[in-house]
Amino acid sequence: MLDERDRKILEFLQGDAGISVTELADRVALSVSACSRRIQRLEESGHIARRIVVLDREKMGVPTTVYALIKTAHHADEWIEAFRKAIGDIPEIVEAHRLTGNHDYILKIVLPRVEHYDVIYKQLVRRVELFDVSASISMEELKSGASIPVGYAQ
């Protein structure tokens, strides 16, 4: 079970995984060794899956976001695995979700410019058969981040 200090540690690490243990310990009112042990326990328990660096998309040359909504006529395991491999091989596809409702999948694609979407679209349809693909261009990012709420953690 997590306590409030564990949740605070997780919250601070989500904001900056590079924070020093000394600073983190100070923020959550623990000794450095106690804080370090808690971090290690949170990693071992799987609460911390990994630590990553978030890159600036403008500086990386991929400021444009396109969401592709996909319908497929195929739902067999073999097709799903081929689809999973195809999207995994295209680095511009940064997220993919299987959906309920009118569409089967949604892809988040980051691009240098909107015209580059056609390149990604052609790469994808060469690898897997799709019934329908429609895309929407993000005009403005209102909220972004990988942080998730920590209050539900057990």
Short mmCIF file of N, CA and C in Angstrom, two decimals:
data_model
loop_
_atom_site.label_atom_id
_atom_site.label_comp_id
_atom_site.label_asym_id
_atom_site.label_seq_id
_atom_site.Cartn_x
_atom_site.Cartn_y
_atom_site.Cartn_z
N MET A 1 0.83 -1.18 0.00
CA MET A 1 0.00 0.00 0.00
C MET A 1 0.88 1.25 0.00
N LEU A 2 0.45 2.22 -0.77
CA LEU A 2 1.18 3.49 -0.83
C LEU A 2 0.64 4.45 0.20
N ASP A 3 1.53 5.24 0.76
CA ASP A 3 1.10 6.29 1.66
C ASP A 3 1.25 7.64 0.94
N GLU A 4 0.94 8.70 1.66
CA GLU A 4 0.96 10.03 1.05
C GLU A 4 2.36 10.43 0.57
N ARG A 5 3.39 10.04 1.30
CA ARG A 5 4.76 10.36 0.87
C ARG A 5 5.11 9.64 -0.43
N ASP A 6 4.70 8.37 -0.55
CA ASP A 6 4.93 7.64 -1.80
C ASP A 6 4.27 8.37 -2.96
N ARG A 7 3.05 8.80 -2.74
CA ARG A 7 2.31 9.51 -3.80
C ARG A 7 3.01 10.82 -4.17
N LYS A 8 3.51 11.53 -3.17
CA LYS A 8 4.24 12.77 -3.44
C LYS A 8 5.53 12.49 -4.22
N ILE A 9 6.23 11.43 -3.84
CA ILE A 9 7.44 11.05 -4.58
C ILE A 9 7.09 10.79 -6.04
N LEU A 10 6.03 10.02 -6.27
CA LEU A 10 5.62 9.72 -7.64
C LEU A 10 5.24 10.99 -8.39
N GLU A 11 4.54 11.88 -7.72
CA GLU A 11 4.14 13.14 -8.34
C GLU A 11 5.35 13.98 -8.75
N PHE A 12 6.31 14.12 -7.86
CA PHE A 12 7.52 14.90 -8.16
C PHE A 12 8.35 14.25 -9.27
N LEU A 13 8.48 12.93 -9.22
CA LEU A 13 9.25 12.24 -10.26
C LEU A 13 8.59 12.35 -11.63
N GLN A 14 7.25 12.37 -11.67
CA GLN A 14 6.57 12.57 -12.95
C GLN A 14 6.89 13.94 -13.53
N GLY A 15 6.98 14.92 -12.67
CA GLY A 15 7.28 16.27 -13.12
C GLY A 15 8.72 16.43 -13.59
N ASP A 16 9.64 15.70 -12.94
CA ASP A 16 11.05 15.80 -13.30
C ASP A 16 11.76 14.54 -12.80
N ALA A 17 11.92 13.57 -13.68
CA ALA A 17 12.57 12.31 -13.30
C ALA A 17 14.04 12.51 -12.97
N GLY A 18 14.60 13.65 -13.34
CA GLY A 18 16.00 13.93 -13.07
C GLY A 18 16.24 14.63 -11.75
N ILE A 19 15.20 14.83 -10.97
CA ILE A 19 15.37 15.50 -9.68
C ILE A 19 16.33 14.67 -8.82
N SER A 20 17.19 15.34 -8.08
CA SER A 20 18.13 14.61 -7.23
C SER A 20 17.38 14.00 -6.05
N VAL A 21 17.89 12.90 -5.55
CA VAL A 21 17.28 12.25 -4.40
C VAL A 21 17.32 13.19 -3.20
N THR A 22 18.37 13.97 -3.09
CA THR A 22 18.50 14.92 -1.99
C THR A 22 17.36 15.94 -2.02
N GLU A 23 17.12 16.52 -3.20
CA GLU A 23 16.04 17.51 -3.32
C GLU A 23 14.68 16.86 -3.11
N LEU A 24 14.49 15.69 -3.66
CA LEU A 24 13.23 14.98 -3.50
C LEU A 24 12.98 14.65 -2.03
N ALA A 25 14.00 14.16 -1.36
CA ALA A 25 13.88 13.84 0.07
C ALA A 25 13.48 15.08 0.87
N ASP A 26 14.08 16.21 0.53
CA ASP A 26 13.75 17.46 1.21
C ASP A 26 12.29 17.84 0.97
N ARG A 27 11.82 17.67 -0.25
CA ARG A 27 10.43 18.05 -0.59
C ARG A 27 9.39 17.18 0.10
N VAL A 28 9.74 15.92 0.36
CA VAL A 28 8.77 15.02 0.99
C VAL A 28 9.08 14.76 2.46
N ALA A 29 10.03 15.52 3.02
CA ALA A 29 10.38 15.45 4.44
C ALA A 29 10.84 14.06 4.86
N LEU A 30 11.81 13.53 4.13
CA LEU A 30 12.43 12.25 4.46
C LEU A 30 13.94 12.40 4.43
N SER A 31 14.62 11.46 5.05
CA SER A 31 16.07 11.42 4.89
C SER A 31 16.37 10.93 3.47
N VAL A 32 17.56 11.21 3.01
CA VAL A 32 17.95 10.79 1.66
C VAL A 32 17.90 9.27 1.53
N SER A 33 18.40 8.56 2.54
CA SER A 33 18.40 7.09 2.46
C SER A 33 16.97 6.53 2.48
N ALA A 34 16.09 7.09 3.30
CA ALA A 34 14.69 6.63 3.34
C ALA A 34 14.00 6.91 2.01
N CYS A 35 14.25 8.06 1.43
CA CYS A 35 13.67 8.42 0.13
C CYS A 35 14.18 7.48 -0.95
N SER A 36 15.46 7.22 -0.93
CA SER A 36 16.07 6.33 -1.91
C SER A 36 15.46 4.93 -1.82
N ARG A 37 15.26 4.43 -0.59
CA ARG A 37 14.64 3.10 -0.40
C ARG A 37 13.22 3.08 -0.93
N ARG A 38 12.49 4.17 -0.73
CA ARG A 38 11.11 4.24 -1.23
C ARG A 38 11.09 4.22 -2.76
N ILE A 39 11.98 4.97 -3.36
CA ILE A 39 12.05 4.98 -4.83
C ILE A 39 12.35 3.58 -5.34
N GLN A 40 13.31 2.92 -4.72
CA GLN A 40 13.67 1.56 -5.13
C GLN A 40 12.46 0.62 -4.97
N ARG A 41 11.72 0.74 -3.88
CA ARG A 41 10.53 -0.08 -3.66
C ARG A 41 9.46 0.21 -4.71
N LEU A 42 9.28 1.48 -5.06
CA LEU A 42 8.30 1.86 -6.08
C LEU A 42 8.68 1.33 -7.46
N GLU A 43 9.98 1.25 -7.71
CA GLU A 43 10.45 0.66 -8.97
C GLU A 43 10.23 -0.85 -8.96
N GLU A 44 10.58 -1.50 -7.87
CA GLU A 44 10.44 -2.95 -7.77
C GLU A 44 8.98 -3.40 -7.81
N SER A 45 8.10 -2.58 -7.25
CA SER A 45 6.66 -2.93 -7.24
C SER A 45 5.99 -2.64 -8.58
N GLY A 46 6.70 -1.92 -9.47
CA GLY A 46 6.14 -1.60 -10.78
C GLY A 46 5.36 -0.30 -10.83
N HIS A 47 5.27 0.40 -9.70
CA HIS A 47 4.60 1.71 -9.73
C HIS A 47 5.37 2.67 -10.63
N ILE A 48 6.69 2.57 -10.61
CA ILE A 48 7.52 3.32 -11.55
C ILE A 48 7.92 2.32 -12.64
N ALA A 49 7.32 2.47 -13.82
CA ALA A 49 7.58 1.55 -14.91
C ALA A 49 8.92 1.83 -15.58
N ARG A 50 9.25 3.10 -15.72
CA ARG A 50 10.51 3.52 -16.33
C ARG A 50 10.65 5.02 -16.13
N ARG A 51 11.85 5.52 -16.37
CA ARG A 51 12.09 6.97 -16.32
C ARG A 51 12.48 7.39 -17.72
N ILE A 52 11.89 8.48 -18.18
CA ILE A 52 12.12 8.92 -19.55
C ILE A 52 12.47 10.40 -19.60
N VAL A 53 12.96 10.82 -20.76
CA VAL A 53 13.23 12.22 -21.03
C VAL A 53 12.19 12.67 -22.06
N VAL A 54 11.54 13.80 -21.81
CA VAL A 54 10.57 14.35 -22.75
C VAL A 54 11.29 15.39 -23.61
N LEU A 55 11.28 15.16 -24.91
CA LEU A 55 11.97 16.05 -25.84
C LEU A 55 11.05 17.17 -26.30
N ASP A 56 11.62 18.30 -26.65
CA ASP A 56 10.88 19.43 -27.20
C ASP A 56 10.56 19.12 -28.66
N ARG A 57 9.30 18.99 -28.99
CA ARG A 57 8.91 18.60 -30.35
C ARG A 57 9.29 19.64 -31.39
N GLU A 58 9.20 20.91 -31.07
CA GLU A 58 9.62 21.96 -32.01
C GLU A 58 11.09 21.79 -32.37
N LYS A 59 11.92 21.66 -31.33
CA LYS A 59 13.36 21.52 -31.56
C LYS A 59 13.71 20.21 -32.25
N MET A 60 12.87 19.20 -32.06
CA MET A 60 13.11 17.91 -32.71
C MET A 60 12.56 17.87 -34.13
N GLY A 61 11.88 18.93 -34.53
CA GLY A 61 11.41 19.04 -35.91
C GLY A 61 10.10 18.33 -36.21
N VAL A 62 9.31 18.02 -35.17
CA VAL A 62 8.01 17.37 -35.39
C VAL A 62 6.90 18.08 -34.61
N PRO A 63 6.61 19.34 -34.99
CA PRO A 63 5.62 20.12 -34.24
C PRO A 63 4.16 19.80 -34.57
N THR A 64 3.92 19.12 -35.68
CA THR A 64 2.55 18.88 -36.15
C THR A 64 2.02 17.56 -35.59
N THR A 65 0.77 17.58 -35.13
CA THR A 65 0.11 16.37 -34.63
C THR A 65 -1.09 16.06 -35.51
N VAL A 66 -1.16 14.81 -35.93
CA VAL A 66 -2.31 14.31 -36.70
C VAL A 66 -2.85 13.10 -35.95
N TYR A 67 -4.16 13.03 -35.83
CA TYR A 67 -4.83 11.86 -35.25
C TYR A 67 -5.50 11.11 -36.39
N ALA A 68 -5.16 9.85 -36.55
CA ALA A 68 -5.77 9.02 -37.59
C ALA A 68 -6.74 8.05 -36.93
N LEU A 69 -7.98 8.09 -37.38
CA LEU A 69 -9.01 7.17 -36.92
C LEU A 69 -9.13 6.05 -37.94
N ILE A 70 -9.04 4.82 -37.48
CA ILE A 70 -8.96 3.67 -38.38
C ILE A 70 -10.12 2.72 -38.14
N LYS A 71 -10.70 2.26 -39.24
CA LYS A 71 -11.66 1.17 -39.22
C LYS A 71 -11.05 0.01 -40.00
N THR A 72 -11.26 -1.18 -39.49
CA THR A 72 -10.77 -2.35 -40.19
C THR A 72 -11.87 -3.41 -40.28
N ALA A 73 -11.78 -4.24 -41.28
CA ALA A 73 -12.70 -5.36 -41.41
C ALA A 73 -12.09 -6.62 -40.80
N HIS A 74 -10.87 -6.51 -40.32
CA HIS A 74 -10.14 -7.66 -39.80
C HIS A 74 -10.00 -7.55 -38.28
N HIS A 75 -10.26 -8.66 -37.61
CA HIS A 75 -10.12 -8.67 -36.15
C HIS A 75 -9.44 -9.93 -35.65
N ALA A 76 -8.87 -10.70 -36.57
CA ALA A 76 -8.16 -11.91 -36.20
C ALA A 76 -6.83 -11.56 -35.55
N ASP A 77 -6.35 -12.47 -34.71
CA ASP A 77 -5.09 -12.25 -34.00
C ASP A 77 -3.94 -11.96 -34.95
N GLU A 78 -3.88 -12.66 -36.08
CA GLU A 78 -2.78 -12.48 -37.03
C GLU A 78 -2.78 -11.05 -37.58
N TRP A 79 -3.96 -10.51 -37.92
CA TRP A 79 -4.04 -9.16 -38.44
C TRP A 79 -3.61 -8.16 -37.36
N ILE A 80 -4.10 -8.38 -36.15
CA ILE A 80 -3.78 -7.46 -35.05
C ILE A 80 -2.28 -7.43 -34.81
N GLU A 81 -1.62 -8.59 -34.86
CA GLU A 81 -0.17 -8.63 -34.68
C GLU A 81 0.56 -7.93 -35.83
N ALA A 82 0.07 -8.11 -37.06
CA ALA A 82 0.67 -7.42 -38.21
C ALA A 82 0.50 -5.91 -38.06
N PHE A 83 -0.67 -5.49 -37.60
CA PHE A 83 -0.94 -4.06 -37.38
C PHE A 83 -0.03 -3.52 -36.28
N ARG A 84 0.08 -4.27 -35.18
CA ARG A 84 0.94 -3.86 -34.07
C ARG A 84 2.39 -3.69 -34.54
N LYS A 85 2.86 -4.62 -35.36
CA LYS A 85 4.23 -4.53 -35.89
C LYS A 85 4.37 -3.34 -36.82
N ALA A 86 3.39 -3.14 -37.69
CA ALA A 86 3.45 -2.04 -38.65
C ALA A 86 3.53 -0.70 -37.95
N ILE A 87 2.68 -0.47 -36.96
CA ILE A 87 2.70 0.82 -36.26
C ILE A 87 3.95 0.94 -35.39
N GLY A 88 4.44 -0.19 -34.89
CA GLY A 88 5.66 -0.16 -34.09
C GLY A 88 6.89 0.20 -34.90
N ASP A 89 6.86 -0.09 -36.20
CA ASP A 89 8.00 0.20 -37.07
C ASP A 89 8.01 1.63 -37.61
N ILE A 90 6.96 2.40 -37.32
CA ILE A 90 6.86 3.77 -37.83
C ILE A 90 7.03 4.72 -36.64
N PRO A 91 8.22 5.33 -36.48
CA PRO A 91 8.47 6.13 -35.27
C PRO A 91 7.58 7.37 -35.14
N GLU A 92 7.04 7.87 -36.23
CA GLU A 92 6.16 9.04 -36.16
C GLU A 92 4.84 8.71 -35.45
N ILE A 93 4.47 7.44 -35.41
CA ILE A 93 3.27 7.03 -34.67
C ILE A 93 3.70 6.84 -33.22
N VAL A 94 3.32 7.80 -32.39
CA VAL A 94 3.80 7.81 -31.01
C VAL A 94 2.80 7.20 -30.02
N GLU A 95 1.55 7.08 -30.42
CA GLU A 95 0.54 6.43 -29.58
C GLU A 95 -0.45 5.72 -30.48
N ALA A 96 -0.99 4.63 -29.97
CA ALA A 96 -2.03 3.89 -30.68
C ALA A 96 -2.95 3.26 -29.65
N HIS A 97 -4.24 3.37 -29.88
CA HIS A 97 -5.23 2.84 -28.95
C HIS A 97 -6.31 2.09 -29.72
N ARG A 98 -6.74 0.95 -29.18
CA ARG A 98 -7.90 0.24 -29.71
C ARG A 98 -9.12 0.82 -29.03
N LEU A 99 -10.17 1.08 -29.80
CA LEU A 99 -11.32 1.83 -29.32
C LEU A 99 -12.60 1.02 -29.31
N THR A 100 -13.57 1.51 -28.56
CA THR A 100 -14.94 1.08 -28.71
C THR A 100 -15.61 2.09 -29.63
N GLY A 101 -16.80 1.78 -30.11
CA GLY A 101 -17.55 2.75 -30.90
C GLY A 101 -17.36 2.58 -32.39
N ASN A 102 -17.42 3.68 -33.13
CA ASN A 102 -17.44 3.66 -34.59
C ASN A 102 -16.09 3.40 -35.24
N HIS A 103 -15.01 3.59 -34.52
CA HIS A 103 -13.67 3.36 -35.06
C HIS A 103 -12.98 2.28 -34.24
N ASP A 104 -12.08 1.57 -34.89
CA ASP A 104 -11.38 0.49 -34.21
C ASP A 104 -10.11 0.95 -33.50
N TYR A 105 -9.40 1.91 -34.11
CA TYR A 105 -8.12 2.38 -33.57
C TYR A 105 -7.97 3.88 -33.77
N ILE A 106 -7.19 4.50 -32.90
CA ILE A 106 -6.78 5.89 -33.10
C ILE A 106 -5.26 5.92 -32.95
N LEU A 107 -4.62 6.65 -33.85
CA LEU A 107 -3.17 6.81 -33.84
C LEU A 107 -2.83 8.27 -33.63
N LYS A 108 -1.87 8.53 -32.77
CA LYS A 108 -1.32 9.88 -32.63
C LYS A 108 -0.01 9.89 -33.40
N ILE A 109 0.06 10.79 -34.36
CA ILE A 109 1.21 10.85 -35.26
C ILE A 109 1.84 12.23 -35.16
N VAL A 110 3.16 12.28 -34.96
CA VAL A 110 3.87 13.56 -34.92
C VAL A 110 4.68 13.70 -36.20
N LEU A 111 4.63 14.90 -36.78
CA LEU A 111 5.19 15.12 -38.11
C LEU A 111 5.91 16.45 -38.21
N PRO A 112 6.83 16.56 -39.18
CA PRO A 112 7.49 17.85 -39.40
C PRO A 112 6.53 18.88 -39.99
N ARG A 113 5.60 18.43 -40.79
CA ARG A 113 4.57 19.29 -41.40
C ARG A 113 3.41 18.40 -41.82
N VAL A 114 2.26 18.98 -42.02
CA VAL A 114 1.06 18.18 -42.31
C VAL A 114 1.19 17.37 -43.60
N GLU A 115 1.91 17.88 -44.56
CA GLU A 115 2.06 17.16 -45.83
C GLU A 115 2.76 15.82 -45.66
N HIS A 116 3.52 15.68 -44.62
CA HIS A 116 4.25 14.42 -44.38
C HIS A 116 3.31 13.29 -43.95
N TYR A 117 2.07 13.63 -43.60
CA TYR A 117 1.10 12.60 -43.22
C TYR A 117 0.93 11.57 -44.34
N ASP A 118 0.95 12.02 -45.59
CA ASP A 118 0.76 11.10 -46.71
C ASP A 118 1.86 10.03 -46.75
N VAL A 119 3.07 10.40 -46.40
CA VAL A 119 4.18 9.44 -46.35
C VAL A 119 3.88 8.34 -45.33
N ILE A 120 3.42 8.74 -44.15
CA ILE A 120 3.11 7.79 -43.08
C ILE A 120 1.92 6.94 -43.47
N TYR A 121 0.90 7.56 -44.04
CA TYR A 121 -0.29 6.84 -44.49
C TYR A 121 0.10 5.73 -45.48
N LYS A 122 0.92 6.07 -46.45
CA LYS A 122 1.34 5.08 -47.46
C LYS A 122 2.16 3.96 -46.84
N GLN A 123 3.02 4.29 -45.88
CA GLN A 123 3.79 3.25 -45.19
C GLN A 123 2.86 2.27 -44.49
N LEU A 124 1.84 2.79 -43.86
CA LEU A 124 0.92 1.96 -43.10
C LEU A 124 0.07 1.07 -44.01
N VAL A 125 -0.52 1.66 -45.05
CA VAL A 125 -1.42 0.86 -45.89
C VAL A 125 -0.68 -0.16 -46.76
N ARG A 126 0.62 0.04 -46.94
CA ARG A 126 1.41 -0.98 -47.63
C ARG A 126 1.60 -2.22 -46.77
N ARG A 127 1.53 -2.05 -45.47
CA ARG A 127 1.82 -3.15 -44.54
C ARG A 127 0.59 -3.91 -44.07
N VAL A 128 -0.53 -3.20 -43.93
CA VAL A 128 -1.76 -3.85 -43.45
C VAL A 128 -2.95 -3.31 -44.22
N GLU A 129 -3.93 -4.17 -44.39
CA GLU A 129 -5.15 -3.76 -45.09
C GLU A 129 -6.08 -3.06 -44.10
N LEU A 130 -6.54 -1.87 -44.49
CA LEU A 130 -7.44 -1.08 -43.66
C LEU A 130 -8.73 -0.82 -44.42
N PHE A 131 -9.84 -0.77 -43.71
CA PHE A 131 -11.13 -0.50 -44.34
C PHE A 131 -11.32 0.99 -44.58
N ASP A 132 -10.98 1.81 -43.57
CA ASP A 132 -11.17 3.26 -43.69
C ASP A 132 -10.19 3.96 -42.75
N VAL A 133 -9.64 5.06 -43.23
CA VAL A 133 -8.76 5.89 -42.42
C VAL A 133 -9.19 7.34 -42.60
N SER A 134 -9.44 8.01 -41.51
CA SER A 134 -9.70 9.45 -41.58
C SER A 134 -8.76 10.13 -40.60
N ALA A 135 -8.31 11.31 -40.97
CA ALA A 135 -7.32 12.00 -40.15
C ALA A 135 -7.82 13.39 -39.77
N SER A 136 -7.41 13.80 -38.60
CA SER A 136 -7.70 15.15 -38.12
C SER A 136 -6.39 15.78 -37.68
N ILE A 137 -6.22 17.03 -38.05
CA ILE A 137 -5.01 17.77 -37.70
C ILE A 137 -5.27 18.56 -36.43
N SER A 138 -4.39 18.44 -35.47
CA SER A 138 -4.50 19.21 -34.24
C SER A 138 -4.13 20.67 -34.56
N MET A 139 -5.04 21.57 -34.27
CA MET A 139 -4.80 22.99 -34.51
C MET A 139 -4.05 23.64 -33.35
N GLU A 140 -4.31 23.13 -32.13
CA GLU A 140 -3.68 23.73 -30.95
C GLU A 140 -3.68 22.69 -29.84
N GLU A 141 -2.57 22.58 -29.17
CA GLU A 141 -2.46 21.68 -28.02
C GLU A 141 -2.90 22.44 -26.78
N LEU A 142 -3.97 21.98 -26.15
CA LEU A 142 -4.49 22.65 -24.97
C LEU A 142 -3.94 22.08 -23.68
N LYS A 143 -3.62 20.79 -23.70
CA LYS A 143 -3.05 20.14 -22.53
C LYS A 143 -2.21 18.98 -23.03
N SER A 144 -1.05 18.82 -22.44
CA SER A 144 -0.18 17.73 -22.84
C SER A 144 0.63 17.28 -21.65
N GLY A 145 1.04 16.06 -21.69
CA GLY A 145 1.92 15.57 -20.64
C GLY A 145 1.70 14.10 -20.39
N ALA A 146 2.68 13.50 -19.82
CA ALA A 146 2.61 12.09 -19.53
C ALA A 146 2.20 11.83 -18.09
N SER A 147 2.04 12.89 -17.30
CA SER A 147 1.69 12.73 -15.90
C SER A 147 0.28 12.18 -15.74
N ILE A 148 0.15 11.26 -14.80
CA ILE A 148 -1.17 10.71 -14.49
C ILE A 148 -1.48 10.98 -13.02
N PRO A 149 -2.75 10.94 -12.63
CA PRO A 149 -3.09 11.18 -11.23
C PRO A 149 -2.50 10.09 -10.34
N VAL A 150 -1.97 10.45 -9.20
CA VAL A 150 -1.36 9.49 -8.29
C VAL A 150 -2.29 9.10 -7.15
N GLY A 151 -3.38 9.79 -6.99
CA GLY A 151 -4.29 9.55 -5.88
C GLY A 151 -5.00 8.21 -5.89
N TYR A 152 -5.06 7.54 -7.03
CA TYR A 152 -5.75 6.26 -7.13
C TYR A 152 -4.83 5.07 -6.85
N ALA A 153 -3.54 5.33 -6.80
CA ALA A 153 -2.56 4.24 -6.65
C ALA A 153 -2.73 3.54 -5.32
N GLN A 154 -2.52 2.24 -5.35
CA GLN A 154 -2.64 1.42 -4.13
C GLN A 154 -1.33 0.81 -3.77
#
